Coordinates of C-alpha atoms (C1' of nucleotides) in Angstrom, one line a residue:
Chain A
M1 CA 143.2 81.7 -36.9
T2 CA 141.8 82.3 -40.6
A3 CA 144.8 83.5 -42.6
S4 CA 146.2 83.1 -46.1
S5 CA 149.8 82.1 -46.3
H6 CA 151.9 83.4 -49.3
R7 CA 155.2 84.0 -49.8
A8 CA 154.9 85.9 -52.9
Q9 CA 156.0 89.5 -52.9
P10 CA 155.6 90.5 -49.2
P11 CA 153.8 93.6 -48.7
V12 CA 156.5 94.8 -46.2
S13 CA 159.4 93.3 -44.7
A14 CA 160.6 92.2 -41.1
A15 CA 162.4 95.8 -41.3
V16 CA 160.1 97.3 -39.1
V17 CA 160.8 94.6 -36.3
C18 CA 164.5 95.4 -36.8
R19 CA 163.6 99.0 -36.6
R20 CA 161.6 98.6 -33.3
L21 CA 164.2 96.1 -31.7
E22 CA 167.1 98.5 -32.3
S23 CA 165.3 101.5 -30.8
L24 CA 165.3 99.3 -27.7
A25 CA 168.9 98.0 -27.7
P26 CA 171.5 98.0 -30.4
L27 CA 171.8 94.8 -32.5
G28 CA 174.7 93.3 -33.8
P29 CA 174.9 91.6 -37.5
A30 CA 173.9 88.3 -36.4
S31 CA 170.7 89.4 -34.7
L32 CA 169.8 91.7 -37.5
G33 CA 170.7 88.6 -40.1
L34 CA 168.4 86.3 -37.9
L35 CA 165.5 88.9 -38.0
L36 CA 165.9 89.6 -41.7
C37 CA 165.6 85.8 -42.2
L38 CA 162.4 85.6 -40.8
D39 CA 159.6 84.2 -43.1
D40 CA 156.2 82.6 -43.2
L41 CA 154.6 86.1 -43.8
Q42 CA 150.8 85.9 -43.4
T43 CA 148.0 88.2 -43.8
H44 CA 144.8 88.5 -41.8
E45 CA 141.5 90.1 -42.1
A46 CA 140.3 92.8 -39.9
G47 CA 138.3 91.2 -37.2
C48 CA 140.0 88.0 -37.3
E49 CA 141.3 86.5 -33.7
L50 CA 144.8 85.9 -33.5
V51 CA 145.0 84.7 -30.2
S52 CA 142.0 83.3 -28.4
E53 CA 141.7 83.6 -24.5
R54 CA 142.6 80.4 -22.8
A55 CA 143.6 78.8 -26.3
P56 CA 146.4 76.2 -25.3
H57 CA 148.1 76.9 -28.3
F58 CA 148.7 80.0 -30.3
P59 CA 151.5 81.4 -32.5
S60 CA 154.6 83.7 -31.7
R61 CA 154.5 86.3 -34.4
F62 CA 155.7 89.9 -34.8
L63 CA 153.3 92.5 -36.2
I64 CA 154.5 93.8 -39.6
S65 CA 151.6 96.2 -40.7
G66 CA 148.1 97.1 -39.4
W67 CA 146.8 97.3 -35.7
A68 CA 145.6 94.8 -33.5
A69 CA 144.4 94.7 -30.0
R70 CA 144.2 92.7 -26.7
V71 CA 140.7 92.4 -25.6
R72 CA 138.6 90.9 -22.8
W73 CA 134.8 90.4 -22.6
L74 CA 132.4 90.4 -19.7
A75 CA 129.7 88.1 -19.4
D76 CA 127.1 90.6 -20.3
G77 CA 129.0 91.7 -23.4
R78 CA 130.9 94.8 -22.1
R79 CA 134.3 94.9 -23.5
Q80 CA 137.6 96.1 -22.5
I81 CA 140.5 96.7 -24.7
L82 CA 143.8 95.9 -22.6
G83 CA 146.2 97.5 -25.0
F84 CA 146.9 98.1 -28.9
L85 CA 149.4 96.2 -31.0
L86 CA 151.4 98.3 -33.4
P87 CA 153.9 97.5 -36.2
G88 CA 156.9 95.9 -34.7
D89 CA 155.2 94.6 -31.6
G90 CA 155.1 90.8 -30.7
I91 CA 152.0 89.0 -30.7
G92 CA 151.6 86.0 -28.3
L93 CA 155.4 85.8 -27.3
C94 CA 155.8 83.7 -24.4
L95 CA 158.9 81.5 -23.4
R96 CA 157.2 79.1 -21.6
P97 CA 156.6 75.9 -23.8
H98 CA 152.7 75.8 -23.6
P99 CA 151.3 79.0 -22.2
L100 CA 147.5 79.6 -22.0
A101 CA 146.6 82.9 -23.7
L102 CA 145.5 85.4 -21.1
A103 CA 143.5 87.5 -23.4
T104 CA 142.3 87.5 -27.0
T105 CA 144.1 89.2 -29.5
V106 CA 141.9 90.5 -32.5
A107 CA 143.1 92.2 -35.8
L108 CA 141.6 95.8 -36.0
T109 CA 142.7 96.3 -39.5
P110 CA 144.0 94.1 -42.1
L111 CA 147.4 92.6 -40.8
V112 CA 150.7 91.5 -42.0
T113 CA 152.6 89.3 -39.5
I114 CA 155.8 87.2 -39.6
D115 CA 156.9 84.0 -37.8
A116 CA 158.9 85.0 -34.5
E117 CA 159.6 81.4 -33.5
P118 CA 163.1 81.5 -34.5
V119 CA 163.8 84.6 -32.3
M120 CA 161.9 82.8 -29.4
R121 CA 164.1 79.7 -29.8
A122 CA 167.2 81.9 -30.1
V123 CA 166.5 83.8 -26.9
G124 CA 165.3 80.9 -25.0
G125 CA 167.9 78.7 -26.0
P126 CA 171.2 77.5 -24.2
A127 CA 173.5 80.4 -25.7
P128 CA 171.2 83.3 -26.2
P129 CA 172.4 86.2 -28.3
E130 CA 172.9 88.9 -25.6
D131 CA 172.0 91.7 -27.7
L132 CA 168.8 90.1 -29.0
A133 CA 168.0 89.0 -25.4
A134 CA 168.2 92.4 -24.1
A135 CA 165.9 93.8 -26.9
M136 CA 163.2 91.5 -26.4
Q137 CA 163.5 91.8 -22.7
I138 CA 163.2 95.8 -23.0
A139 CA 160.3 95.2 -25.2
S140 CA 158.6 93.1 -22.5
S141 CA 159.3 95.7 -20.1
M142 CA 157.8 98.3 -22.4
D143 CA 154.5 96.1 -22.8
E144 CA 154.4 96.1 -19.0
A145 CA 154.7 99.7 -18.8
A146 CA 151.9 100.3 -21.2
L147 CA 149.7 98.3 -19.1
L148 CA 150.8 100.1 -16.1
N149 CA 150.0 103.4 -17.9
Q150 CA 146.4 102.0 -18.9
V151 CA 145.7 101.2 -15.2
V152 CA 146.6 104.6 -14.3
R153 CA 144.4 106.3 -17.2
L154 CA 141.4 104.3 -16.1
G155 CA 141.7 104.4 -12.4
R156 CA 142.9 108.1 -11.9
Q157 CA 142.4 110.1 -14.9
T158 CA 139.3 112.0 -16.3
A159 CA 138.0 111.2 -19.7
Y160 CA 139.7 114.3 -21.1
E161 CA 142.9 113.3 -19.6
R162 CA 142.7 109.9 -20.7
M163 CA 142.2 110.7 -24.3
C164 CA 145.2 113.0 -24.3
H165 CA 147.2 110.3 -22.6
L166 CA 146.2 107.5 -25.2
L167 CA 147.0 110.0 -28.1
L168 CA 150.5 110.6 -26.9
E169 CA 151.1 107.0 -26.3
L170 CA 150.2 105.9 -29.8
Y171 CA 152.0 108.7 -31.4
D172 CA 155.2 108.0 -29.5
R173 CA 155.0 104.2 -30.3
L174 CA 154.4 105.0 -33.9
S175 CA 157.3 107.2 -33.8
D176 CA 159.5 104.7 -32.7
V177 CA 158.9 102.5 -35.8
G178 CA 159.1 105.5 -38.0
L179 CA 155.3 105.6 -38.8
A180 CA 154.6 109.0 -37.3
E181 CA 156.0 112.3 -38.5
D182 CA 155.3 116.0 -38.2
Q183 CA 153.0 114.8 -35.0
T184 CA 150.8 113.0 -37.5
F185 CA 150.2 109.5 -37.5
P186 CA 147.9 107.0 -39.0
M187 CA 144.7 106.4 -36.9
P188 CA 142.5 103.5 -37.8
L189 CA 140.5 103.4 -34.6
T190 CA 136.8 103.9 -34.5
Q191 CA 135.3 106.1 -31.8
E192 CA 133.9 102.8 -30.4
L193 CA 137.3 101.1 -30.1
V194 CA 138.6 104.1 -28.3
S195 CA 135.9 104.1 -26.1
D196 CA 136.3 100.5 -25.2
A197 CA 140.1 101.2 -24.6
L198 CA 139.5 104.1 -22.3
G199 CA 136.6 102.8 -20.5
L200 CA 134.2 105.4 -21.8
S201 CA 130.9 105.4 -23.7
V202 CA 131.1 106.1 -27.4
V203 CA 129.2 109.3 -27.1
H204 CA 131.3 110.7 -24.5
V205 CA 134.5 110.0 -26.6
N206 CA 132.7 111.9 -29.3
R207 CA 132.5 114.9 -27.1
I208 CA 135.9 114.9 -25.8
L209 CA 137.3 114.7 -29.2
Q210 CA 134.9 117.7 -30.1
Q211 CA 136.4 119.5 -27.4
L212 CA 139.9 118.8 -28.2
R213 CA 139.4 119.8 -31.8
R214 CA 137.6 123.2 -30.5
E215 CA 140.7 124.0 -28.2
G216 CA 143.0 123.5 -31.2
L217 CA 144.9 120.5 -29.7
L218 CA 143.9 117.9 -32.2
D219 CA 143.2 117.3 -35.9
L220 CA 141.5 114.1 -36.4
R221 CA 140.3 113.0 -39.8
T222 CA 139.4 109.6 -41.1
G223 CA 142.5 107.6 -40.7
R224 CA 144.9 110.2 -39.6
A225 CA 145.6 112.0 -36.3
S226 CA 147.6 115.2 -35.8
L227 CA 148.7 116.6 -32.5
L228 CA 148.7 120.3 -32.8
D229 CA 150.1 121.2 -29.4
I230 CA 152.2 118.2 -27.9
E231 CA 153.4 120.1 -25.0
Q232 CA 150.0 121.1 -23.7
L233 CA 148.6 117.7 -24.4
R234 CA 151.6 116.3 -22.2
D235 CA 150.7 118.7 -19.4
I236 CA 147.2 117.8 -19.7
A237 CA 147.8 113.9 -19.5
D238 CA 150.7 114.0 -17.2
Y239 CA 152.3 112.0 -19.7
E240 CA 156.1 111.3 -20.0
R241 CA 157.9 109.7 -23.2
P242 CA 159.4 106.4 -21.9
Q243 CA 163.0 106.3 -22.8
P244 CA 163.7 102.7 -23.2
S245 CA 167.5 103.7 -24.2
R246 CA 168.0 104.6 -20.4
W247 CA 166.7 101.1 -19.5
R248 CA 170.0 99.6 -20.3
S249 CA 172.9 99.9 -18.2
F250 CA 175.6 99.3 -20.7
P251 CA 176.4 102.1 -23.3
G252 CA 174.3 102.1 -26.3
S253 CA 174.3 103.6 -29.8
Q254 CA 171.9 106.7 -28.9
P255 CA 173.9 109.5 -27.2
M256 CA 172.4 110.4 -23.9
S257 CA 172.0 113.8 -22.7
E258 CA 173.5 113.0 -19.3
A259 CA 177.0 111.9 -20.3
P260 CA 179.2 110.8 -17.5
A261 CA 180.9 113.9 -16.1
Chain B
M1 CA 165.2 101.1 1.7
T2 CA 165.2 101.4 5.1
A3 CA 165.5 97.8 6.5
S4 CA 167.1 96.2 9.4
S5 CA 169.0 93.2 8.5
H6 CA 169.0 90.4 11.0
R7 CA 169.4 86.7 10.9
A8 CA 168.5 85.7 14.4
Q9 CA 165.3 83.9 14.7
P10 CA 163.4 84.6 11.5
P11 CA 159.7 85.4 12.1
V12 CA 158.9 82.9 9.3
S13 CA 160.8 80.9 6.8
A14 CA 160.8 80.6 3.0
A15 CA 158.1 78.0 3.3
V16 CA 155.5 80.3 2.0
V17 CA 157.6 80.7 -1.2
C18 CA 157.7 77.1 -1.5
R19 CA 154.0 76.7 -1.0
R20 CA 153.4 79.3 -3.6
L21 CA 155.7 78.1 -6.3
E22 CA 154.3 74.4 -5.6
S23 CA 151.0 75.8 -6.3
L24 CA 152.0 76.8 -9.9
A25 CA 154.1 73.7 -10.8
P26 CA 155.7 70.7 -9.0
L27 CA 159.2 71.2 -7.7
G28 CA 162.0 68.7 -7.1
P29 CA 164.1 68.3 -4.2
A30 CA 166.9 70.4 -5.7
S31 CA 164.7 73.4 -6.3
L32 CA 162.9 73.0 -2.7
G33 CA 166.5 72.9 -1.5
L34 CA 167.5 76.0 -3.2
L35 CA 164.4 77.7 -1.7
L36 CA 164.8 76.7 1.7
C37 CA 168.4 77.8 1.7
L38 CA 167.3 81.5 0.9
D39 CA 168.7 83.8 3.4
D40 CA 169.2 87.4 4.4
L41 CA 165.7 87.7 6.1
Q42 CA 165.0 91.2 6.3
T43 CA 162.2 93.3 8.1
H44 CA 160.8 96.8 6.8
E45 CA 158.5 99.1 8.4
A46 CA 154.9 99.9 7.0
G47 CA 155.2 102.7 4.6
C48 CA 158.8 102.2 3.7
E49 CA 159.6 102.0 -0.1
L50 CA 161.1 98.7 -1.5
V51 CA 161.3 99.8 -4.9
S52 CA 161.4 103.3 -6.1
E53 CA 160.0 104.2 -9.5
R54 CA 162.8 104.7 -12.1
A55 CA 165.5 103.6 -9.5
P56 CA 168.4 101.9 -11.5
H57 CA 169.1 99.4 -8.9
F58 CA 166.6 97.4 -6.8
P59 CA 166.5 94.2 -4.9
S60 CA 165.0 91.0 -6.0
R61 CA 163.1 89.4 -3.0
F62 CA 160.4 87.4 -2.0
L63 CA 157.5 88.8 0.4
I64 CA 157.4 86.3 3.4
S65 CA 154.9 88.0 5.4
G66 CA 152.9 91.2 5.3
W67 CA 151.3 93.2 2.3
A68 CA 153.1 95.6 -0.1
A69 CA 151.7 97.5 -3.2
R70 CA 152.9 98.6 -6.6
V71 CA 151.9 102.4 -6.8
R72 CA 152.1 105.4 -9.2
W73 CA 151.2 109.0 -8.7
L74 CA 150.1 111.5 -10.8
A75 CA 151.8 115.1 -10.6
D76 CA 148.8 116.6 -8.7
G77 CA 149.0 113.8 -5.9
R78 CA 146.3 111.4 -7.2
R79 CA 147.4 107.9 -6.5
Q80 CA 146.8 104.6 -8.2
I81 CA 147.6 101.3 -6.8
L82 CA 148.4 99.0 -9.6
G83 CA 148.5 95.7 -7.7
F84 CA 148.9 94.3 -4.3
L85 CA 151.9 92.0 -3.3
L86 CA 151.0 89.2 -0.8
P87 CA 153.2 86.7 1.0
G88 CA 154.7 84.2 -1.5
D89 CA 154.9 87.1 -4.4
G90 CA 158.2 88.5 -5.9
I91 CA 159.4 91.8 -5.3
G92 CA 161.4 93.6 -8.2
L93 CA 162.0 90.1 -10.1
C94 CA 163.4 90.8 -13.4
L95 CA 166.0 88.7 -15.4
R96 CA 167.5 91.6 -17.3
P97 CA 170.6 92.8 -15.7
H98 CA 169.9 96.4 -14.7
P99 CA 166.3 97.3 -15.2
L100 CA 164.6 100.4 -14.2
A101 CA 161.7 100.2 -11.9
L102 CA 158.5 100.7 -13.7
A103 CA 156.5 101.6 -10.4
T104 CA 157.2 102.2 -6.9
T105 CA 156.5 99.3 -4.3
V106 CA 155.7 100.4 -0.6
A107 CA 155.1 98.3 2.3
L108 CA 151.6 98.5 3.6
T109 CA 152.2 96.5 6.6
P110 CA 155.3 95.5 8.3
L111 CA 157.1 93.1 6.1
V112 CA 159.4 90.2 6.2
T113 CA 161.2 89.8 3.0
I114 CA 164.0 87.2 1.9
D115 CA 166.7 87.6 -0.8
A116 CA 165.6 86.2 -4.2
E117 CA 168.9 86.6 -6.0
P118 CA 169.9 82.8 -5.9
V119 CA 166.6 81.8 -7.8
M120 CA 167.2 84.6 -10.2
R121 CA 170.7 83.5 -10.9
A122 CA 169.5 79.7 -11.1
V123 CA 166.7 80.6 -13.7
G124 CA 168.8 82.9 -15.8
G125 CA 171.7 80.7 -15.8
P126 CA 173.2 78.4 -18.3
A127 CA 171.3 75.3 -17.2
P128 CA 168.0 76.4 -15.4
P129 CA 166.4 73.8 -13.5
E130 CA 163.2 73.0 -15.5
D131 CA 160.7 72.9 -12.6
L132 CA 161.9 76.1 -11.0
A133 CA 162.0 78.1 -14.3
A134 CA 158.4 76.7 -15.1
A135 CA 157.2 77.8 -11.6
M136 CA 158.8 81.2 -12.0
Q137 CA 157.4 81.8 -15.4
I138 CA 153.8 80.9 -14.3
A139 CA 154.3 83.2 -11.4
S140 CA 155.2 85.9 -13.8
S141 CA 152.1 85.0 -16.0
M142 CA 149.9 85.4 -12.9
D143 CA 151.2 88.8 -12.2
E144 CA 150.2 89.9 -16.0
A145 CA 146.9 88.2 -15.4
A146 CA 146.3 90.1 -12.1
L147 CA 147.2 93.3 -14.0
L148 CA 144.8 92.5 -16.7
N149 CA 142.0 91.8 -14.4
Q150 CA 142.7 95.2 -12.8
V151 CA 142.4 97.0 -16.1
V152 CA 139.0 95.3 -16.9
R153 CA 137.7 96.3 -13.3
L154 CA 138.8 99.8 -13.8
G155 CA 137.6 100.1 -17.2
R156 CA 134.4 98.3 -17.6
Q157 CA 133.2 97.5 -14.0
T158 CA 130.8 99.5 -11.7
A159 CA 132.0 100.3 -7.9
Y160 CA 130.1 97.4 -6.6
E161 CA 131.3 95.0 -9.1
R162 CA 135.2 96.2 -8.7
M163 CA 134.8 95.6 -5.0
C164 CA 133.5 92.2 -5.1
H165 CA 136.2 91.4 -7.7
L166 CA 138.9 92.5 -5.8
L167 CA 138.0 91.0 -2.6
L168 CA 137.6 87.7 -4.6
E169 CA 141.2 88.0 -6.1
L170 CA 142.6 88.5 -2.6
Y171 CA 140.9 85.5 -1.2
D172 CA 142.1 83.3 -3.8
R173 CA 145.6 84.6 -3.7
L174 CA 145.8 84.2 -0.1
S175 CA 144.0 80.6 -0.3
D176 CA 147.0 79.9 -2.5
V177 CA 149.6 80.2 0.2
G178 CA 147.4 78.8 3.0
L179 CA 146.4 82.3 4.6
A180 CA 142.7 82.0 4.0
E181 CA 140.2 79.5 5.4
D182 CA 136.6 79.4 6.0
Q183 CA 136.3 82.2 3.5
T184 CA 137.8 84.5 5.8
F185 CA 141.3 86.2 5.3
P186 CA 143.4 88.8 6.9
M187 CA 142.5 92.3 5.4
P188 CA 144.9 95.0 6.5
L189 CA 143.9 97.6 4.0
T190 CA 142.3 100.8 4.9
Q191 CA 139.3 102.1 2.9
E192 CA 141.6 104.7 1.4
L193 CA 144.2 101.9 0.0
V194 CA 141.2 100.0 -1.5
S195 CA 139.8 103.4 -3.0
D196 CA 143.2 103.9 -4.5
A197 CA 143.3 100.4 -5.8
L198 CA 139.7 100.6 -7.4
G199 CA 140.0 104.0 -8.7
L200 CA 137.1 105.4 -6.4
S201 CA 136.8 108.0 -3.7
V202 CA 137.1 106.8 0.0
V203 CA 133.6 107.8 0.7
H204 CA 132.3 105.7 -2.0
V205 CA 134.2 102.7 -0.9
N206 CA 132.7 102.8 2.4
R207 CA 129.1 103.1 1.0
I208 CA 129.8 100.1 -1.3
L209 CA 131.0 98.2 1.9
Q210 CA 128.0 99.1 3.8
Q211 CA 126.0 97.8 1.0
L212 CA 127.7 94.4 0.7
R213 CA 127.3 94.1 4.5
R214 CA 123.6 94.8 4.4
E215 CA 123.2 92.1 1.7
G216 CA 124.8 89.6 3.9
L217 CA 127.7 89.1 1.3
L218 CA 130.5 90.5 3.5
D219 CA 131.6 90.6 7.0
L220 CA 134.4 93.1 7.4
R221 CA 135.8 94.0 10.7
T222 CA 139.1 95.4 11.5
G223 CA 142.1 93.6 9.9
R224 CA 139.8 90.3 8.8
A225 CA 137.3 89.9 5.9
S226 CA 134.9 87.1 5.3
L227 CA 133.2 86.3 2.2
L228 CA 129.5 85.2 3.1
D229 CA 128.3 84.0 -0.3
I230 CA 131.2 83.4 -2.7
E231 CA 129.0 81.9 -5.5
Q232 CA 127.0 85.3 -5.4
L233 CA 129.9 87.5 -5.2
R234 CA 131.4 85.5 -8.3
D235 CA 128.3 86.1 -10.2
I236 CA 128.3 89.9 -9.5
A237 CA 131.9 90.3 -10.2
D238 CA 131.8 87.9 -13.4
Y239 CA 135.0 86.6 -11.5
E240 CA 136.8 83.3 -12.2
R241 CA 139.4 81.8 -10.2
P242 CA 142.6 81.4 -12.2
Q243 CA 143.9 77.8 -12.6
P244 CA 147.5 78.0 -12.9
S245 CA 147.6 74.1 -12.8
R246 CA 146.0 74.1 -16.0
W247 CA 148.7 76.5 -17.5
R248 CA 151.3 73.7 -17.6
S249 CA 151.1 71.2 -20.4
F250 CA 153.1 68.5 -18.8
P251 CA 151.1 66.4 -16.2
G252 CA 151.2 68.1 -12.7
S253 CA 151.0 66.8 -9.1
Q254 CA 147.5 68.0 -8.5
P255 CA 144.8 65.7 -9.9
M256 CA 142.5 67.7 -12.3
S257 CA 138.7 67.4 -12.2
E258 CA 138.7 66.6 -16.1
A259 CA 140.8 63.5 -16.1
P260 CA 141.4 62.1 -19.7
A261 CA 138.2 59.9 -20.5
Chain C
dC1 C1' 143.6 111.4 27.8
dG2 C1' 145.1 113.7 23.8
dG3 C1' 146.2 113.3 18.8
dA4 C1' 146.3 111.1 14.7
dC5 C1' 144.4 108.2 11.8
dT6 C1' 140.1 105.6 10.0
dA7 C1' 135.3 104.9 9.5
dT8 C1' 130.5 106.5 8.7
dT9 C1' 126.8 109.6 7.1
dG10 C1' 124.4 113.6 4.8
dA11 C1' 123.9 117.2 1.3
dT12 C1' 125.3 118.6 -3.1
dA13 C1' 127.6 118.8 -7.6
dA14 C1' 130.1 117.1 -11.5
dC15 C1' 131.1 113.9 -14.6
dA16 C1' 130.0 110.5 -17.7
dG17 C1' 126.3 107.0 -19.3
dT18 C1' 122.1 106.1 -21.9
dC19 C1' 118.4 106.9 -25.0
dA20 C1' 117.1 108.6 -29.5
dA21 C1' 117.4 110.9 -33.9
dC22 C1' 119.8 112.2 -37.5
dA23 C1' 124.0 113.1 -40.8
dG24 C1' 127.9 111.4 -43.4
dT25 C1' 130.4 107.9 -45.6
dG26 C1' 131.6 103.9 -48.3
dG27 C1' 130.5 99.7 -50.6
dT28 C1' 127.2 96.9 -53.3
dG29 C1' 124.1 95.4 -56.5
dG30 C1' 120.1 96.6 -59.3
Chain D
dC1 C1' 124.5 105.8 -62.0
dC2 C1' 121.6 105.7 -58.3
dA3 C1' 119.2 103.4 -54.5
dC4 C1' 120.1 101.0 -50.6
dC5 C1' 122.3 99.5 -46.6
dA6 C1' 125.6 99.3 -42.7
dC7 C1' 128.5 101.4 -40.3
dT8 C1' 130.4 105.4 -38.0
dG9 C1' 130.0 109.9 -36.2
dT10 C1' 127.3 114.0 -34.2
dT11 C1' 124.1 116.2 -31.4
dG12 C1' 120.5 117.0 -27.5
dA13 C1' 117.9 116.0 -23.5
dC14 C1' 117.9 113.4 -19.5
dT15 C1' 119.4 110.1 -16.1
dG16 C1' 122.5 108.1 -12.9
dT17 C1' 126.8 106.9 -10.7
dT18 C1' 130.6 108.6 -8.5
dA19 C1' 133.1 112.8 -6.4
dT20 C1' 133.4 116.4 -3.3
dC21 C1' 132.7 118.9 0.9
dA22 C1' 131.8 118.8 5.7
dA23 C1' 130.8 117.1 10.0
dT24 C1' 130.8 113.5 13.4
dA25 C1' 131.9 109.1 15.6
dG26 C1' 135.1 105.4 16.5
dT27 C1' 139.8 103.3 17.3
dC28 C1' 144.3 102.8 18.4
dC29 C1' 148.6 104.3 20.5
dG30 C1' 151.7 106.6 23.3

DNA sequence: CGGACTATTGATAACAGTCAACAGTGGTGG
DNA sequence: CCACCACTGTTGACTGTTATCAATAGTCCG
């Protein structure tokens, strides 16, 4: 992992991790304190491999800023992106002592990451803080849910539906950490990366994007995307926003529409 | 869950679960004892829903015999099979107290299952037995690996490659629990189920199977499959057998080909 | 021996891939 | 400041894989 370790003036802080985990389960002051004490901020160049497939050792970190992807290659060079990692997400988190990486993780943009080891030790230790453990487990469930969505997209949706579905997922996930507003979000992916995520050719991705623009559903410029009719996009993609607040059984901080009668 | 609970003459025992977990990490007598004491054997009819998507409560069980699948439906009826569950696999295992199911699990054949709660309590408790916890975590990693394989198949492989890849995966997983020999294994899936797993039409699955037969790579009769040239199938599918024994860092019971020099 | 499901085959159509050329963009160095 | 280069995006023409439709045959089960 080519990275420069420097503690001077962190570009941003672990606040985005707090924001992410709090959107999943309410955190007490002890857990928030633990998160805000995380250190060893690192920057990584675009293109660098954070985790290498089958590597016996790799770091547990949180992504603070920038985008990364989990990737697999076939022998002949075909590439499949398994999923995107966004700010607030974990990288290489695994409770098992010496896991083998199941996929390569690469930086798609310049990144800032922070050490997640203290969190993993707390959660895997003898007396794990209940709130933090709940948040981390829900985060892990959301990772699985994203993977299941990816399977459905690739297996049973048309190119047009896949594109809408992916855009909605990115929008919702970025919203969760406060990086999207007015249906607009940063979009650093090239069409080639999108094509490798959606199992399509670059040319076809380009045509689908043209179509969405013509239909007034999407405004996509360099580095920025706007979803112009989210309701229609949801219909097209058969997409539903995940509601992790409903994945907890105990009462949470966010009021729910269905209150007990 | 429509199921009949009966303790009289279990059709088979939890031995298959022991076999599965021991293939992942060596188990001590205490853990083996715990597994062999599992009870509440249940049978389920083919077609019954063991876990329903978004259900707030669902059982933690091990599959003893028969095949099941995790499934998602789109609004218009398209169906995607996310993965198959084979004897020895867990159903609905989740350490979180009240998780929402991320997908529906259906029985594809008549099933026998056994209660996994004692294992989940032991592993999630204050002093988890190290061997059992390791095996369960490796099992969970293998589940994720299968999901990643499914993404690669659907996203970047041709119909022909997908079919070979799936057949090899089923063969290896059944071998792990002693249900395959001489490159032959039970194959209860209809072509429609295969098509919903591989994201293809039934008609196309049929044609691909014909091709594999013509080429002398596959012998597929009712309920039984033989892989006639595993090496060539591996080349076609770019498939590599997962080696969970290498996923542990501490020395295991199975000798490895690469002994320390 | 009917009925439901599953497998098989042919003909045709649609979706998506490939090839190729060109345009825009941003960075670098002369 | 401009020329150059690499990368990304765009478009057209053509090809190919896979889906759809439809009809028939086989299999299992009651």
